[in-house]
CSV table of C-alpha atoms and ligand atoms in Angstrom, one decimal:
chain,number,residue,atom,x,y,z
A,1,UNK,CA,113.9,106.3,94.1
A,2,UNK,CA,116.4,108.9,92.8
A,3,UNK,CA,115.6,112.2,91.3
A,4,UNK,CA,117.9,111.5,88.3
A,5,UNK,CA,115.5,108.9,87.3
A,6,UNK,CA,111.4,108.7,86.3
A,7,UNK,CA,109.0,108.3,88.8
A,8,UNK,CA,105.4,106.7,87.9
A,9,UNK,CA,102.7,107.4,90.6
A,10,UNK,CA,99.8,104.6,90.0
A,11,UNK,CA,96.5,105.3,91.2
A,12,UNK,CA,94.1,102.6,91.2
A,13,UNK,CA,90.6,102.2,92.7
A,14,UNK,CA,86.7,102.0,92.0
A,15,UNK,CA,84.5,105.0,90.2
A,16,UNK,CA,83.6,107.9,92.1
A,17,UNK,CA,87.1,107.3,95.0
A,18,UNK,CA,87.9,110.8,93.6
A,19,UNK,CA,90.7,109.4,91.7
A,20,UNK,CA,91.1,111.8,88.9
A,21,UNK,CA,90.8,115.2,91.5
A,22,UNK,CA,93.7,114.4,93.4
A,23,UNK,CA,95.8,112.2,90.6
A,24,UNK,CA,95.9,115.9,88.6
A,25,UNK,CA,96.3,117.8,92.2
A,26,UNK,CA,99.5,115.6,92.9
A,27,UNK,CA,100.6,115.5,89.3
A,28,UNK,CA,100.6,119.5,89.2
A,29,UNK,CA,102.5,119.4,92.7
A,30,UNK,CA,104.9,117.4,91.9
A,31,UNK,CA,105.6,118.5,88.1
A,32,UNK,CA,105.1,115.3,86.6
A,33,UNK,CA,102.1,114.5,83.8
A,34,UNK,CA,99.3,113.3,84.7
A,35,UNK,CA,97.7,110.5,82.6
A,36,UNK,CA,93.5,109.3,82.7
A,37,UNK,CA,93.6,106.1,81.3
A,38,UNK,CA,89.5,105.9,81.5
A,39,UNK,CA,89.8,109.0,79.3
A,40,UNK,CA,91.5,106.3,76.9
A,41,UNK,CA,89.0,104.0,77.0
A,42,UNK,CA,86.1,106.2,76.6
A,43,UNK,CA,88.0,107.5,73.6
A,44,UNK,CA,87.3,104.4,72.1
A,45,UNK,CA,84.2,103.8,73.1
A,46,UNK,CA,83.5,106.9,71.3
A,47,UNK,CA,84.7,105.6,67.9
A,48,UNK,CA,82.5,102.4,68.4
A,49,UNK,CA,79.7,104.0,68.9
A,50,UNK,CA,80.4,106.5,66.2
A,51,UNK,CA,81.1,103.2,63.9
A,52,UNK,CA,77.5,101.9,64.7
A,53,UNK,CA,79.4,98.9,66.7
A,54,UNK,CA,76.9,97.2,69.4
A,55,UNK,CA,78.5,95.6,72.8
A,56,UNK,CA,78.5,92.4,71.8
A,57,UNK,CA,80.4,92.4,68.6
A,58,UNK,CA,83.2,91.5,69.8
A,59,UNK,CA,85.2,90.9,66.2
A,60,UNK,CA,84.0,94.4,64.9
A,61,UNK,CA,85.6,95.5,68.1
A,62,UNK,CA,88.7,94.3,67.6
A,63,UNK,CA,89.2,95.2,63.8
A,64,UNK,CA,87.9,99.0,65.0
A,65,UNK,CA,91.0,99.0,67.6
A,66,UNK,CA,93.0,99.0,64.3
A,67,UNK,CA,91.6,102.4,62.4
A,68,UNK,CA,91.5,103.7,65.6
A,69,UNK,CA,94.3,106.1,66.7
A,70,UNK,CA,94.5,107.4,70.3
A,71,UNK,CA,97.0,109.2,71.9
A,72,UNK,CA,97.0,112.0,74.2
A,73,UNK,CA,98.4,115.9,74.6
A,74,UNK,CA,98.5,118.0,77.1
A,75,UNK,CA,97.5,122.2,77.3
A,76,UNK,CA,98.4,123.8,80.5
A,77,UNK,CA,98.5,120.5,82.4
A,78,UNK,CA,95.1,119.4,80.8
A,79,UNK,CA,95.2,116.0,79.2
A,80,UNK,CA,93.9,116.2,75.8
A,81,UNK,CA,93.0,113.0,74.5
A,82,UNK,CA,92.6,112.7,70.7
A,83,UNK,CA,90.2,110.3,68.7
A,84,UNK,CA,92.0,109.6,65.0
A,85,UNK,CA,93.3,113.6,65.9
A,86,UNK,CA,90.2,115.0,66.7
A,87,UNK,CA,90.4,116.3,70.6
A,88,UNK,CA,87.3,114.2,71.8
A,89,UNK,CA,87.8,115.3,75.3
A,90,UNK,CA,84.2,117.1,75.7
A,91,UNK,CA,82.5,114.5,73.9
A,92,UNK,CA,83.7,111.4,75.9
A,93,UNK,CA,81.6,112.2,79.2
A,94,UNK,CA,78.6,110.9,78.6
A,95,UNK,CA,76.7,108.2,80.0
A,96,UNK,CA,76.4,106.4,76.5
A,97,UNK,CA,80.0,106.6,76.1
A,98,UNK,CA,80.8,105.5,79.9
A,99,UNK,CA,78.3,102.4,79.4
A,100,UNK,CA,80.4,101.4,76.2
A,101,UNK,CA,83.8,101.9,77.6
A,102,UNK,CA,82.9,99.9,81.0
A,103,UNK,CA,81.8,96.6,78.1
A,104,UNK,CA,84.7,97.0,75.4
A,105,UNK,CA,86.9,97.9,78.5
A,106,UNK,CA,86.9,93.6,79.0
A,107,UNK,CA,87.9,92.8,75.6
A,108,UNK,CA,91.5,92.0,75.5
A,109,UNK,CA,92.6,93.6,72.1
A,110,UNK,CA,91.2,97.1,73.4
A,111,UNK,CA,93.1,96.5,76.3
A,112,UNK,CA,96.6,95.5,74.6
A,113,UNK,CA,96.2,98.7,72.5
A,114,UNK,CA,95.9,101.3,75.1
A,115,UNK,CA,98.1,99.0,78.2
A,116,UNK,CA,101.1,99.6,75.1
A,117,UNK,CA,100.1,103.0,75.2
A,118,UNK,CA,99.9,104.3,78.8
A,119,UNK,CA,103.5,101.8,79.0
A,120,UNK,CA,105.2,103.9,76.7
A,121,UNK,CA,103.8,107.5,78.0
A,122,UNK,CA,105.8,106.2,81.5
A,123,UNK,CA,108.8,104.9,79.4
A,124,UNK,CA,109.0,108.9,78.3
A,125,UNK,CA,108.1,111.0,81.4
A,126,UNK,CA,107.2,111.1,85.0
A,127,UNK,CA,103.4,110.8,85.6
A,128,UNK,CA,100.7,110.3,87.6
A,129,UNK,CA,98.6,107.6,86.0
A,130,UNK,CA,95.0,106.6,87.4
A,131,UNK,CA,92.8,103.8,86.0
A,132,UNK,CA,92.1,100.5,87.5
A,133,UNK,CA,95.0,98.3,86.6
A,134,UNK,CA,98.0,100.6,87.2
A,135,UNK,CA,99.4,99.2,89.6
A,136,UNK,CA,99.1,95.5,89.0
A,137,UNK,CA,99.2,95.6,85.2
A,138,UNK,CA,99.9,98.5,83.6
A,139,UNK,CA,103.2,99.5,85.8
A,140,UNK,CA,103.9,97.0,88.1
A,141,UNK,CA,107.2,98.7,88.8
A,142,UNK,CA,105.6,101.7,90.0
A,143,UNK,CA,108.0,103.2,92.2
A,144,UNK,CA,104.2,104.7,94.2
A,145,UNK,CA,100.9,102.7,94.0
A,146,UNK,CA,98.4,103.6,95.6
A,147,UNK,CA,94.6,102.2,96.2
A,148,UNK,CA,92.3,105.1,96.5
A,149,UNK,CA,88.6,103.8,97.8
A,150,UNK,CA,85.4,105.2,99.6
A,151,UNK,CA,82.3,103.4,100.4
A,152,UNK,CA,79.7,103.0,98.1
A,153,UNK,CA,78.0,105.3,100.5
A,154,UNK,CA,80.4,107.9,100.5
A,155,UNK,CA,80.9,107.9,96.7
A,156,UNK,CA,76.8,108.1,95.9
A,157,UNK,CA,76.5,110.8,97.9
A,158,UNK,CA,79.5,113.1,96.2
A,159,UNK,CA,78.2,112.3,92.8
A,160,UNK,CA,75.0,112.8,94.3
A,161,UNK,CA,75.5,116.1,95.1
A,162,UNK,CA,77.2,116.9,92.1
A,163,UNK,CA,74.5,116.1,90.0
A,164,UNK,CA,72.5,118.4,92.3
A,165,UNK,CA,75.1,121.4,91.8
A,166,UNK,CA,74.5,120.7,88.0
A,167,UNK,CA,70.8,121.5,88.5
A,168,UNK,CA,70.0,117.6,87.4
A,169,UNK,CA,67.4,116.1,89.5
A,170,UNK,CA,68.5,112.4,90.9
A,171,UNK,CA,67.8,109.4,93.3
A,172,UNK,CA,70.9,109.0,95.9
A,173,UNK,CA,69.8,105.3,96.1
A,174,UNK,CA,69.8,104.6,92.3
A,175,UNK,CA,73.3,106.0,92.3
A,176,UNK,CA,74.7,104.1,94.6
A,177,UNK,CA,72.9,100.7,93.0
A,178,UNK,CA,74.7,101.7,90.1
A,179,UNK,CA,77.9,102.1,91.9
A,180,UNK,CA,77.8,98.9,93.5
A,181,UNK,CA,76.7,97.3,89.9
A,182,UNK,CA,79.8,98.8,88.6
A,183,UNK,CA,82.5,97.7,91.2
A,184,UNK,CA,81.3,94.4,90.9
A,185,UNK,CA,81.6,94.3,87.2
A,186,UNK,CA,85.3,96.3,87.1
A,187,UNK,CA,86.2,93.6,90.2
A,188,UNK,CA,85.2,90.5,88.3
A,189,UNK,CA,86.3,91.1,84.8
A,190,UNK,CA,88.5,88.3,83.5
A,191,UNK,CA,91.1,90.2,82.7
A,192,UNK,CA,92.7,93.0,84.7
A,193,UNK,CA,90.3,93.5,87.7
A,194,UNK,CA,90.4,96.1,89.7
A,195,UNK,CA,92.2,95.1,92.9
A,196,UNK,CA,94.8,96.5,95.2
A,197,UNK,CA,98.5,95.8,94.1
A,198,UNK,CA,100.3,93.6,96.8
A,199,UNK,CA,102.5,96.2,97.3
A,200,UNK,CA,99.9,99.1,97.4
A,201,UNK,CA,99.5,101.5,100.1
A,202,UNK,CA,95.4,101.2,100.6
A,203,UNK,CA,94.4,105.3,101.2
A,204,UNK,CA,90.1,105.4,102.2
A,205,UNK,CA,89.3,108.7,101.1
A,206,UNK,CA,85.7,108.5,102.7
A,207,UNK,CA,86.1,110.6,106.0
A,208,UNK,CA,88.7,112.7,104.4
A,209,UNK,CA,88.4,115.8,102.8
A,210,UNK,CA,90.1,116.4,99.3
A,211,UNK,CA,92.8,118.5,100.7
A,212,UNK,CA,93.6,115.6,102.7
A,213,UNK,CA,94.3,112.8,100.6
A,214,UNK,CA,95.8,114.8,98.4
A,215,UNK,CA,98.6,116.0,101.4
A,216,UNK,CA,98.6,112.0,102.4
A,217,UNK,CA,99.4,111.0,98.8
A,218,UNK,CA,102.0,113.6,98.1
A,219,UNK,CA,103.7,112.4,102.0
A,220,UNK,CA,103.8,108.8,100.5
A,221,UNK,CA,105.3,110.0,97.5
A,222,UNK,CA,108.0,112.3,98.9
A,223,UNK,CA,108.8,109.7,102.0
A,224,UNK,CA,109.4,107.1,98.6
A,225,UNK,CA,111.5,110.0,96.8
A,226,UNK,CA,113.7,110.7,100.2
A,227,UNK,CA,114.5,106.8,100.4
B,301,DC,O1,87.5,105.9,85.1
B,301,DC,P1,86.4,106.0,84.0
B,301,DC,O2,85.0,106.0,84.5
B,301,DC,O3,86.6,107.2,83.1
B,301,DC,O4,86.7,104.7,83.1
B,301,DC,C1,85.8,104.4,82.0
B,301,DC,C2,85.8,102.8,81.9
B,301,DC,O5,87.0,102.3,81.5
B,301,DC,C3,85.4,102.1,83.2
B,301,DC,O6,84.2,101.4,83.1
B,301,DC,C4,86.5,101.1,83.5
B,301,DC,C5,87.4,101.2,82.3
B,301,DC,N1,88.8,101.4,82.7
B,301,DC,C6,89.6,100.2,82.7
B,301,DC,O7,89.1,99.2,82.4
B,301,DC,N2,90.9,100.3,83.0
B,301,DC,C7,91.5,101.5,83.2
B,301,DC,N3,92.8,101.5,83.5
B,301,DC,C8,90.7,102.7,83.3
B,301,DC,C9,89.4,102.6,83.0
């Protein structure tokens, strides 16, 4: 890599690895933008679910992906993502909207749309992107990729616990059902599954403390930038 040029930083890897806490801790280090392409997704699940679309209507889908405008901003290193406009980032969160964006996620015109999109923001500025297809997909010339995991273990109990530190009541063991439920489906979608890019370095986050992977990221990236 040389300074003079971009640098993309793809980190890919299942829900709950603690990609988007250390994606926007390296982005900030480094200076370069930091880009949540779930954000994206969940943008427009929002406006099918606004729309009244269901999950399986998979031509409504499609003809919604072109009234729907998303792009993103960003406000003192926040990423704003905006819905037609609107800033939508405080409304995306929710388990209705994740359920909707993990389903119209798999259909292929959603994923042209926003793919185009998350190209284009690398094509214009150095970034940090996270997501599930970064690396093999999205930016396969990533001059970083990186596979950021836990075990299902691991990753129930830190959502666990922030549900807990949110004051909402919950059972560890339905949480990680769920999480298992939800690798399998983001591993065995048709299109763009989540897997590790041949030539990404595999970092397991689950004995390590944030601080951590964040310093062993930003070593791979600077060892990369030196070369
Ligand atoms: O990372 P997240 O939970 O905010 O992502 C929301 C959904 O979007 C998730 O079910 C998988 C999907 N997604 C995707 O298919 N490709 C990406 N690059 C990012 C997210």
């Amino acid at each position: 890599m040389n300074d003079s040029k971009l640098v993309s930083v793809a980190i890919d890897g299942p829900a709950g690895a603690g990609k988007s806490t250390i994606a926007k801790q390296v982005a900030k280090e480094k200076g370069y933008i930091y880009v949540d392409t779930g954000a994206m997704y969940r943008a427009m699940a929002l406006y099918l679910i606004r729309e009244g679309i269901g999950y399986n209507e998979k031509e409504r889908i499609e003809e919604a992906c072109t009234r729907a405008d998303i792009s993103i901003d960003h406000v003192n290193g926040e990423q704003i993502v905006l819905l037609n406009g609107e800033n939508v980032n405080s409304l995306i969160r929710t388990e209705e909207v994740g359920n909707m964006a993990s389903v119209s996620s798999t259909n292929p015109k959603v994923r042209e749309k926003l793919v185009s999109l998350q190209q284009k923001l690398a094509e214009k500025r150095s970034l940090v992107m996270d997501g599930r297809d970064i690396g093999t997909v999205v930016l396969p010339n990533a001059g970083v990729k990186i596979y950021l995991t836990a075990s299902s273990a691991i990753r129930a109990k830190r959502r666990y616990e922030e549900l807990l530190a949110k004051g909402v009541s919950c059972d560890i063991n339905e949480i990680e059902k769920d999480i298992i439920e939800r690798d399998k489906r983001d591993m065995n979608r048709e299109i763009s599954p989540l897997k590790q890019a041949k030539d990404a370095i595999l970092v397991d986050s689950s004995n390590l403390s944030i601080e951590e992977v964040k310093e062993k990221i930003l070593s791979i990236i600077n060892n990369k930038e030196g070369m």
